[in-house]
PDB file of C-alpha atoms in Angstrom:
ATOM      1  CA  MET J 375      31.721  -4.831 -18.465  1.00 39.00           C
ATOM      2  CA  GLU J 376      32.214  -1.069 -18.396  1.00 40.00           C
ATOM      3  CA  SER J 377      29.160  -0.457 -20.579  1.00 42.00           C
ATOM      4  CA  SER J 378      27.156  -2.859 -18.432  1.00 44.00           C
ATOM      5  CA  SER J 379      28.255  -1.036 -15.280  1.00 48.00           C
ATOM      6  CA  ALA J 380      27.425   2.310 -16.852  1.00 45.00           C
ATOM      7  CA  ALA J 381      23.984   1.059 -17.830  1.00 47.00           C
ATOM      8  CA  SER J 382      23.439  -0.293 -14.332  1.00 54.00           C
ATOM      9  CA  GLY J 383      24.535   3.009 -12.830  1.00 60.00           C
ATOM     10  CA  GLY J 384      22.211   4.925 -15.127  1.00 61.00           C
ATOM     11  CA  SER J 385      19.313   2.660 -14.200  1.00 76.00           C
ATOM     12  CA  THR J 386      20.038   3.123 -10.489  1.00 85.00           C
ATOM     13  CA  ARG J 387      20.151   6.902 -10.865  1.00 86.00           C
ATOM     14  CA  ARG J 388      16.894   6.923 -12.792  1.00 85.00           C
ATOM     15  CA  GLU J 389      15.175   4.809 -10.142  1.00 87.00           C
ATOM     16  CA  ALA J 390      16.461   7.187  -7.459  1.00 91.00           C
ATOM     17  CA  THR J 391      15.077  10.143  -9.440  1.00 92.00           C
ATOM     18  CA  ARG J 392      11.726   8.444  -9.924  1.00 91.00           C
ATOM     19  CA  GLN J 393      11.588   7.683  -6.196  1.00 90.00           C
ATOM     20  CA  LYS J 394      12.157  11.377  -5.412  1.00 92.00           C
ATOM     21  CA  LEU J 395       9.371  12.306  -7.821  1.00 92.00           C
ATOM     22  CA  TYR J 396       7.009   9.762  -6.254  1.00 91.00           C
ATOM     23  CA  GLU J 397       7.703  11.138  -2.785  1.00 90.00           C
ATOM     24  CA  ALA J 398       7.296  14.744  -3.909  1.00 91.00           C
ATOM     25  CA  ALA J 399       4.062  14.005  -5.766  1.00 90.00           C
ATOM     26  CA  VAL J 400       2.431  12.011  -2.996  1.00 89.00           C
ATOM     27  CA  THR J 401       3.267  14.651  -0.383  1.00 88.00           C
ATOM     28  CA  LEU J 402       1.988  17.566  -2.465  1.00 90.00           C
ATOM     29  CA  ILE J 403      -1.153  15.816  -3.671  1.00 86.00           C
ATOM     30  CA  ALA J 404      -1.975  14.755  -0.113  1.00 83.00           C
ATOM     31  CA  GLU J 405      -1.548  18.371   1.001  1.00 84.00           C
ATOM     32  CA  GLN J 406      -3.470  20.186  -1.730  1.00 85.00           C
ATOM     33  CA  GLY J 407      -5.170  17.699  -4.054  1.00 83.00           C
ATOM     34  CA  PHE J 408      -4.340  16.363  -7.502  1.00 84.00           C
ATOM     35  CA  SER J 409      -5.835  19.195  -9.563  1.00 84.00           C
ATOM     36  CA  ALA J 410      -4.158  21.935  -7.530  1.00 88.00           C
ATOM     37  CA  THR J 411      -0.710  20.330  -7.706  1.00 90.00           C
ATOM     38  CA  THR J 412       1.428  21.409 -10.659  1.00 93.00           C
ATOM     39  CA  VAL J 413       4.351  19.706 -12.354  1.00 93.00           C
ATOM     40  CA  ASP J 414       6.479  22.740 -11.440  1.00 95.00           C
ATOM     41  CA  GLU J 415       5.722  22.179  -7.763  1.00 95.00           C
ATOM     42  CA  ILE J 416       6.519  18.469  -8.005  1.00 93.00           C
ATOM     43  CA  ALA J 417       9.837  19.219  -9.688  1.00 95.00           C
ATOM     44  CA  GLU J 418      10.712  21.879  -7.119  1.00 95.00           C
ATOM     45  CA  ARG J 419       9.838  19.607  -4.172  1.00 95.00           C
ATOM     46  CA  ALA J 420      11.888  16.767  -5.707  1.00 94.00           C
ATOM     47  CA  GLY J 421      14.809  19.082  -6.352  1.00 94.00           C
ATOM     48  CA  VAL J 422      14.935  18.410 -10.107  1.00 94.00           C
ATOM     49  CA  ALA J 423      14.289  20.349 -13.311  1.00 94.00           C
ATOM     50  CA  LYS J 424      10.762  20.367 -14.723  1.00 93.00           C
ATOM     51  CA  GLY J 425      12.053  18.564 -17.821  1.00 94.00           C
ATOM     52  CA  THR J 426      13.172  15.683 -15.608  1.00 94.00           C
ATOM     53  CA  VAL J 427       9.562  15.034 -14.663  1.00 92.00           C
ATOM     54  CA  TYR J 428       8.551  14.749 -18.315  1.00 92.00           C
ATOM     55  CA  TYR J 429      11.636  12.663 -19.110  1.00 93.00           C
ATOM     56  CA  ASN J 430      10.454  10.064 -16.597  1.00 92.00           C
ATOM     57  CA  PHE J 431       6.684  10.453 -16.974  1.00 92.00           C
ATOM     58  CA  ALA J 432       4.640  11.656 -19.942  1.00 91.00           C
ATOM     59  CA  SER J 433       2.321  13.748 -17.761  1.00 90.00           C
ATOM     60  CA  LYS J 434       1.208  14.438 -14.223  1.00 88.00           C
ATOM     61  CA  SER J 435      -1.559  11.862 -14.629  1.00 87.00           C
ATOM     62  CA  VAL J 436       0.926   9.206 -15.757  1.00 89.00           C
ATOM     63  CA  LEU J 437       3.141  10.053 -12.792  1.00 89.00           C
ATOM     64  CA  PHE J 438       0.234   9.591 -10.400  1.00 87.00           C
ATOM     65  CA  GLU J 439      -0.838   6.365 -12.075  1.00 87.00           C
ATOM     66  CA  GLU J 440       2.689   4.988 -11.758  1.00 88.00           C
ATOM     67  CA  LEU J 441       2.761   6.214  -8.155  1.00 87.00           C
ATOM     68  CA  LEU J 442      -0.297   4.070  -7.419  1.00 86.00           C
ATOM     69  CA  ARG J 443       1.333   1.049  -9.078  1.00 87.00           C
ATOM     70  CA  HIS J 444       4.564   1.607  -7.183  1.00 87.00           C
ATOM     71  CA  GLY J 445       2.965   2.114  -3.779  1.00 88.00           C
ATOM     72  CA  VAL J 446       0.507  -0.776  -3.924  1.00 89.00           C
ATOM     73  CA  GLY J 447       3.269  -2.972  -5.334  1.00 89.00           C
ATOM     74  CA  LEU J 448       5.349  -2.229  -2.227  1.00 89.00           C
ATOM     75  CA  LEU J 449       2.359  -3.012   0.006  1.00 92.00           C
ATOM     76  CA  ALA J 450       1.636  -6.307  -1.779  1.00 93.00           C
ATOM     77  CA  ALA J 451       5.293  -7.308  -1.538  1.00 94.00           C
ATOM     78  CA  SER J 452       5.386  -6.601   2.201  1.00 95.00           C
ATOM     79  CA  LEU J 453       2.207  -8.662   2.762  1.00 96.00           C
ATOM     80  CA  ARG J 454       3.589 -11.546   0.710  1.00 96.00           C
ATOM     81  CA  GLU J 455       6.907 -11.488   2.547  1.00 97.00           C
ATOM     82  CA  ALA J 456       5.091 -11.596   5.916  1.00 98.00           C
ATOM     83  CA  ALA J 457       3.054 -14.630   4.830  1.00 97.00           C
ATOM     84  CA  GLU J 458       6.095 -16.435   3.438  1.00 97.00           C
ATOM     85  CA  ARG J 459       8.149 -15.728   6.560  1.00 98.00           C
ATOM     86  CA  THR J 460       5.372 -17.128   8.749  1.00 97.00           C
ATOM     87  CA  ALA J 461       5.221 -20.273   6.587  1.00 96.00           C
ATOM     88  CA  ARG J 462       8.989 -20.759   6.868  1.00 97.00           C
ATOM     89  CA  GLU J 463       8.695 -20.482  10.640  1.00 97.00           C
ATOM     90  CA  GLY J 464       5.954 -23.132  10.732  1.00 96.00           C
ATOM     91  CA  GLY J 465       3.116 -20.802  11.675  1.00 96.00           C
ATOM     92  CA  THR J 466      -0.564 -21.333  10.959  1.00 95.00           C
ATOM     93  CA  LYS J 467      -2.584 -19.469   8.358  1.00 95.00           C
ATOM     94  CA  VAL J 468      -4.090 -17.365  11.136  1.00 95.00           C
ATOM     95  CA  ASP J 469      -0.537 -16.519  12.163  1.00 96.00           C
ATOM     96  CA  ALA J 470       0.156 -15.555   8.547  1.00 96.00           C
ATOM     97  CA  LEU J 471      -2.875 -13.258   8.426  1.00 96.00           C
ATOM     98  CA  ASP J 472      -1.837 -11.704  11.723  1.00 97.00           C
ATOM     99  CA  ALA J 473       1.682 -11.112  10.376  1.00 97.00           C
ATOM    100  CA  MET J 474       0.174  -9.550   7.257  1.00 97.00           C
ATOM    101  CA  ILE J 475      -1.941  -7.207   9.382  1.00 97.00           C
ATOM    102  CA  ARG J 476       1.206  -6.048  11.150  1.00 97.00           C
ATOM    103  CA  ALA J 477       3.064  -5.690   7.836  1.00 97.00           C
ATOM    104  CA  GLY J 478       0.206  -3.556   6.529  1.00 95.00           C
ATOM    105  CA  LEU J 479       0.347  -1.321   9.602  1.00 96.00           C
ATOM    106  CA  VAL J 480       4.115  -0.960   9.273  1.00 95.00           C
ATOM    107  CA  PHE J 481       3.670   0.056   5.630  1.00 92.00           C
ATOM    108  CA  ILE J 482       0.993   2.624   6.483  1.00 91.00           C
ATOM    109  CA  ASP J 483       3.071   3.972   9.354  1.00 92.00           C
ATOM    110  CA  ARG J 484       5.905   4.508   6.881  1.00 90.00           C
ATOM    111  CA  TYR J 485       3.780   5.871   4.019  1.00 88.00           C
ATOM    112  CA  PRO J 486       0.743   7.602   5.592  1.00 87.00           C
ATOM    113  CA  ALA J 487       0.340  10.167   2.799  1.00 85.00           C
ATOM    114  CA  PHE J 488       0.262   7.465   0.130  1.00 86.00           C
ATOM    115  CA  THR J 489      -2.305   5.457   2.101  1.00 85.00           C
ATOM    116  CA  GLN J 490      -4.522   8.524   2.480  1.00 83.00           C
ATOM    117  CA  LEU J 491      -4.393   9.155  -1.259  1.00 82.00           C
ATOM    118  CA  TYR J 492      -4.997   5.522  -2.143  1.00 83.00           C
ATOM    119  CA  VAL J 493      -8.106   5.251   0.029  1.00 81.00           C
ATOM    120  CA  ALA J 494      -9.438   8.585  -1.277  1.00 79.00           C
ATOM    121  CA  GLU J 495      -8.969   7.495  -4.900  1.00 79.00           C
ATOM    122  CA  LEU J 496     -10.853   4.236  -4.308  1.00 76.00           C
ATOM    123  CA  TRP J 497     -14.017   6.316  -3.837  1.00 76.00           C
ATOM    124  CA  ARG J 498     -13.617   8.319  -7.040  1.00 73.00           C
ATOM    125  CA  THR J 499     -14.961   7.019 -10.344  1.00 69.00           C
ATOM    126  CA  ASN J 500     -14.073   9.800 -12.767  1.00 73.00           C
ATOM    127  CA  ARG J 501     -10.303   9.432 -12.847  1.00 72.00           C
ATOM    128  CA  ALA J 502      -8.348   8.342 -15.920  1.00 72.00           C
ATOM    129  CA  TRP J 503      -6.470   5.814 -13.803  1.00 73.00           C
ATOM    130  CA  GLN J 504      -9.559   4.157 -12.266  1.00 78.00           C
ATOM    131  CA  SER J 505      -8.997   0.886 -14.135  1.00 81.00           C
ATOM    132  CA  THR J 506      -5.346   0.850 -13.062  1.00 81.00           C
ATOM    133  CA  LEU J 507      -6.405   1.448  -9.472  1.00 81.00           C
ATOM    134  CA  MET J 508      -8.695  -1.577  -9.574  1.00 85.00           C
ATOM    135  CA  VAL J 509      -5.881  -3.734 -10.939  1.00 85.00           C
ATOM    136  CA  VAL J 510      -3.350  -2.684  -8.319  1.00 85.00           C
ATOM    137  CA  ARG J 511      -5.933  -2.994  -5.534  1.00 87.00           C
ATOM    138  CA  GLN J 512      -6.443  -6.598  -6.550  1.00 91.00           C
ATOM    139  CA  GLN J 513      -2.684  -7.107  -6.283  1.00 91.00           C
ATOM    140  CA  ALA J 514      -2.781  -6.556  -2.532  1.00 91.00           C
ATOM    141  CA  VAL J 515      -6.094  -8.353  -1.968  1.00 95.00           C
ATOM    142  CA  ALA J 516      -4.920 -11.386  -3.960  1.00 96.00           C
ATOM    143  CA  VAL J 517      -2.064 -11.987  -1.521  1.00 96.00           C
ATOM    144  CA  VAL J 518      -4.580 -12.290   1.327  1.00 96.00           C
ATOM    145  CA  GLU J 519      -6.872 -14.434  -0.817  1.00 97.00           C
ATOM    146  CA  ASP J 520      -4.044 -16.910  -1.396  1.00 97.00           C
ATOM    147  CA  VAL J 521      -3.547 -17.410   2.343  1.00 96.00           C
ATOM    148  CA  LEU J 522      -7.283 -17.802   2.929  1.00 95.00           C
ATOM    149  CA  ARG J 523      -7.600 -20.407   0.171  1.00 96.00           C
ATOM    150  CA  GLU J 524      -4.644 -22.324   1.548  1.00 95.00           C
ATOM    151  CA  GLY J 525      -6.289 -22.222   4.982  1.00 94.00           C
ATOM    152  CA  VAL J 526      -9.558 -23.560   3.572  1.00 94.00           C
ATOM    153  CA  ALA J 527      -7.741 -26.307   1.659  1.00 95.00           C
ATOM    154  CA  GLY J 528      -5.836 -27.294   4.803  1.00 93.00           C
ATOM    155  CA  GLY J 529      -8.953 -27.392   6.970  1.00 93.00           C
ATOM    156  CA  GLU J 530      -7.908 -24.434   9.119  1.00 93.00           C
ATOM    157  CA  PHE J 531     -10.718 -22.205   7.819  1.00 93.00           C
ATOM    158  CA  SER J 532     -14.345 -23.032   7.077  1.00 92.00           C
ATOM    159  CA  GLU J 533     -15.224 -23.895   3.499  1.00 93.00           C
ATOM    160  CA  GLU J 534     -18.183 -21.545   3.865  1.00 93.00           C
ATOM    161  CA  ILE J 535     -16.123 -18.352   3.971  1.00 93.00           C
ATOM    162  CA  ASP J 536     -16.336 -16.023   0.994  1.00 95.00           C
ATOM    163  CA  VAL J 537     -12.638 -15.755   0.188  1.00 95.00           C
ATOM    164  CA  PRO J 538     -12.672 -12.611  -2.031  1.00 95.00           C
ATOM    165  CA  LEU J 539     -14.976 -10.686   0.307  1.00 95.00           C
ATOM    166  CA  THR J 540     -13.113 -11.786   3.434  1.00 95.00           C
ATOM    167  CA  ALA J 541      -9.772 -10.782   1.906  1.00 95.00           C
ATOM    168  CA  SER J 542     -11.169  -7.376   0.945  1.00 94.00           C
ATOM    169  CA  ALA J 543     -12.603  -6.946   4.442  1.00 94.00           C
ATOM    170  CA  LEU J 544      -9.256  -7.713   6.075  1.00 94.00           C
ATOM    171  CA  VAL J 545      -7.370  -5.282   3.836  1.00 93.00           C
ATOM    172  CA  GLY J 546     -10.055  -2.645   4.369  1.00 91.00           C
ATOM    173  CA  MET J 547      -9.966  -3.165   8.125  1.00 93.00           C
ATOM    174  CA  VAL J 548      -6.245  -2.468   8.231  1.00 94.00           C
ATOM    175  CA  LEU J 549      -6.494   0.602   5.972  1.00 90.00           C
ATOM    176  CA  VAL J 550      -9.376   2.235   7.816  1.00 90.00           C
ATOM    177  CA  ALA J 551      -8.080   1.414  11.299  1.00 93.00           C
ATOM    178  CA  ALA J 552      -4.641   2.734  10.416  1.00 91.00           C
ATOM    179  CA  LEU J 553      -6.000   5.972   8.970  1.00 88.00           C
ATOM    180  CA  ASP J 554      -8.122   6.492  12.078  1.00 92.00           C
ATOM    181  CA  TRP J 555      -5.022   5.794  14.185  1.00 94.00           C
ATOM    182  CA  LYS J 556      -2.930   8.333  12.293  1.00 90.00           C
ATOM    183  CA  SER J 557      -5.660  10.978  12.192  1.00 89.00           C
ATOM    184  CA  PHE J 558      -7.330  10.714  15.599  1.00 94.00           C
ATOM    185  CA  GLN J 559      -5.363   8.409  17.896  1.00 94.00           C
ATOM    186  CA  ALA J 560      -1.755   9.235  17.110  1.00 92.00           C
ATOM    187  CA  GLU J 561      -0.765   8.687  20.738  1.00 95.00           C
ATOM    188  CA  ARG J 562      -1.268   4.946  20.276  1.00 96.00           C
ATOM    189  CA  SER J 563       1.692   2.793  19.306  1.00 96.00           C
ATOM    190  CA  LEU J 564       1.786   0.453  16.337  1.00 96.00           C
ATOM    191  CA  ASP J 565       1.783  -2.433  18.812  1.00 97.00           C
ATOM    192  CA  ASP J 566      -1.465  -1.139  20.347  1.00 96.00           C
ATOM    193  CA  VAL J 567      -3.212  -0.991  16.985  1.00 96.00           C
ATOM    194  CA  HIS J 568      -1.878  -4.378  15.913  1.00 97.00           C
ATOM    195  CA  ALA J 569      -3.032  -5.974  19.177  1.00 96.00           C
ATOM    196  CA  ALA J 570      -6.571  -4.627  18.689  1.00 95.00           C
ATOM    197  CA  LEU J 571      -6.808  -5.884  15.110  1.00 96.00           C
ATOM    198  CA  SER J 572      -5.236  -9.194  16.089  1.00 95.00           C
ATOM    199  CA  ARG J 573      -8.041  -9.734  18.619  1.00 94.00           C
ATOM    200  CA  LEU J 574     -10.605  -9.072  15.903  1.00 92.00           C
ATOM    201  CA  LEU J 575      -8.893 -11.543  13.580  1.00 91.00           C
ATOM    202  CA  GLN J 576      -8.833 -14.246  16.221  1.00 87.00           C
ATOM    203  CA  GLY J 577     -12.415 -13.668  17.369  1.00 83.00           C
ATOM    204  CA  ARG J 578     -11.510 -12.634  20.901  1.00 56.00           C
ATOM    205  CA  VAL J 579     -13.471  -9.367  21.092  1.00 44.00           C
ATOM    206  CA  SER J 580     -16.147 -11.013  23.222  1.00 47.00           C
ATOM    207  CA  GLY J 581     -13.536 -12.206  25.714  1.00 46.00           C
ATOM    208  CA  CYS J 582     -13.885 -15.832  24.653  1.00 45.00           C
ATOM    209  CA  ARG J 583     -10.900 -17.845  23.496  1.00 49.00           C
TER     210      ARG J 583
END
């Protein structure tokens, strides 16, 4: 039991250290770019020794790759939880998508620097972690795809919709709208932004119901 507790404690401490390194890396890279950010700076911002960075990650590139996995994993989990909660409450698939839009906005509101980096990296093709980025992107999109397919199967959505493209469009809509909100319309509340995107989702932009 004691050895098990010690192992558990060590694992918890390591996860806490890795979390500090993720937060330090994402903040610095958002401020000054990947190439300009050094391991020394990441260690200093995280409040750890430089060797601690290499103990947890083989290199700066590996750290950033794991940061992408970690961040998108959190986003996917929050989207999935929103959909599952809506299902438990007896909501429709449109309700589930609306809840996922809000969950995405909440995530971006909490992690704006990560979102900025993630969107920027999607446009780059010369990074060592490009294949990883595509995999983790699909993680988040797949959660939306599942809800769309269930909606089609249940007759709530048209069979003519392109599920992969529609899912990507919904995720992209949330990302771009949220970044515009944070960059240019910071006076708006999360509720304001969610209400606007909810109207788009439900086809009420024209004023028709």
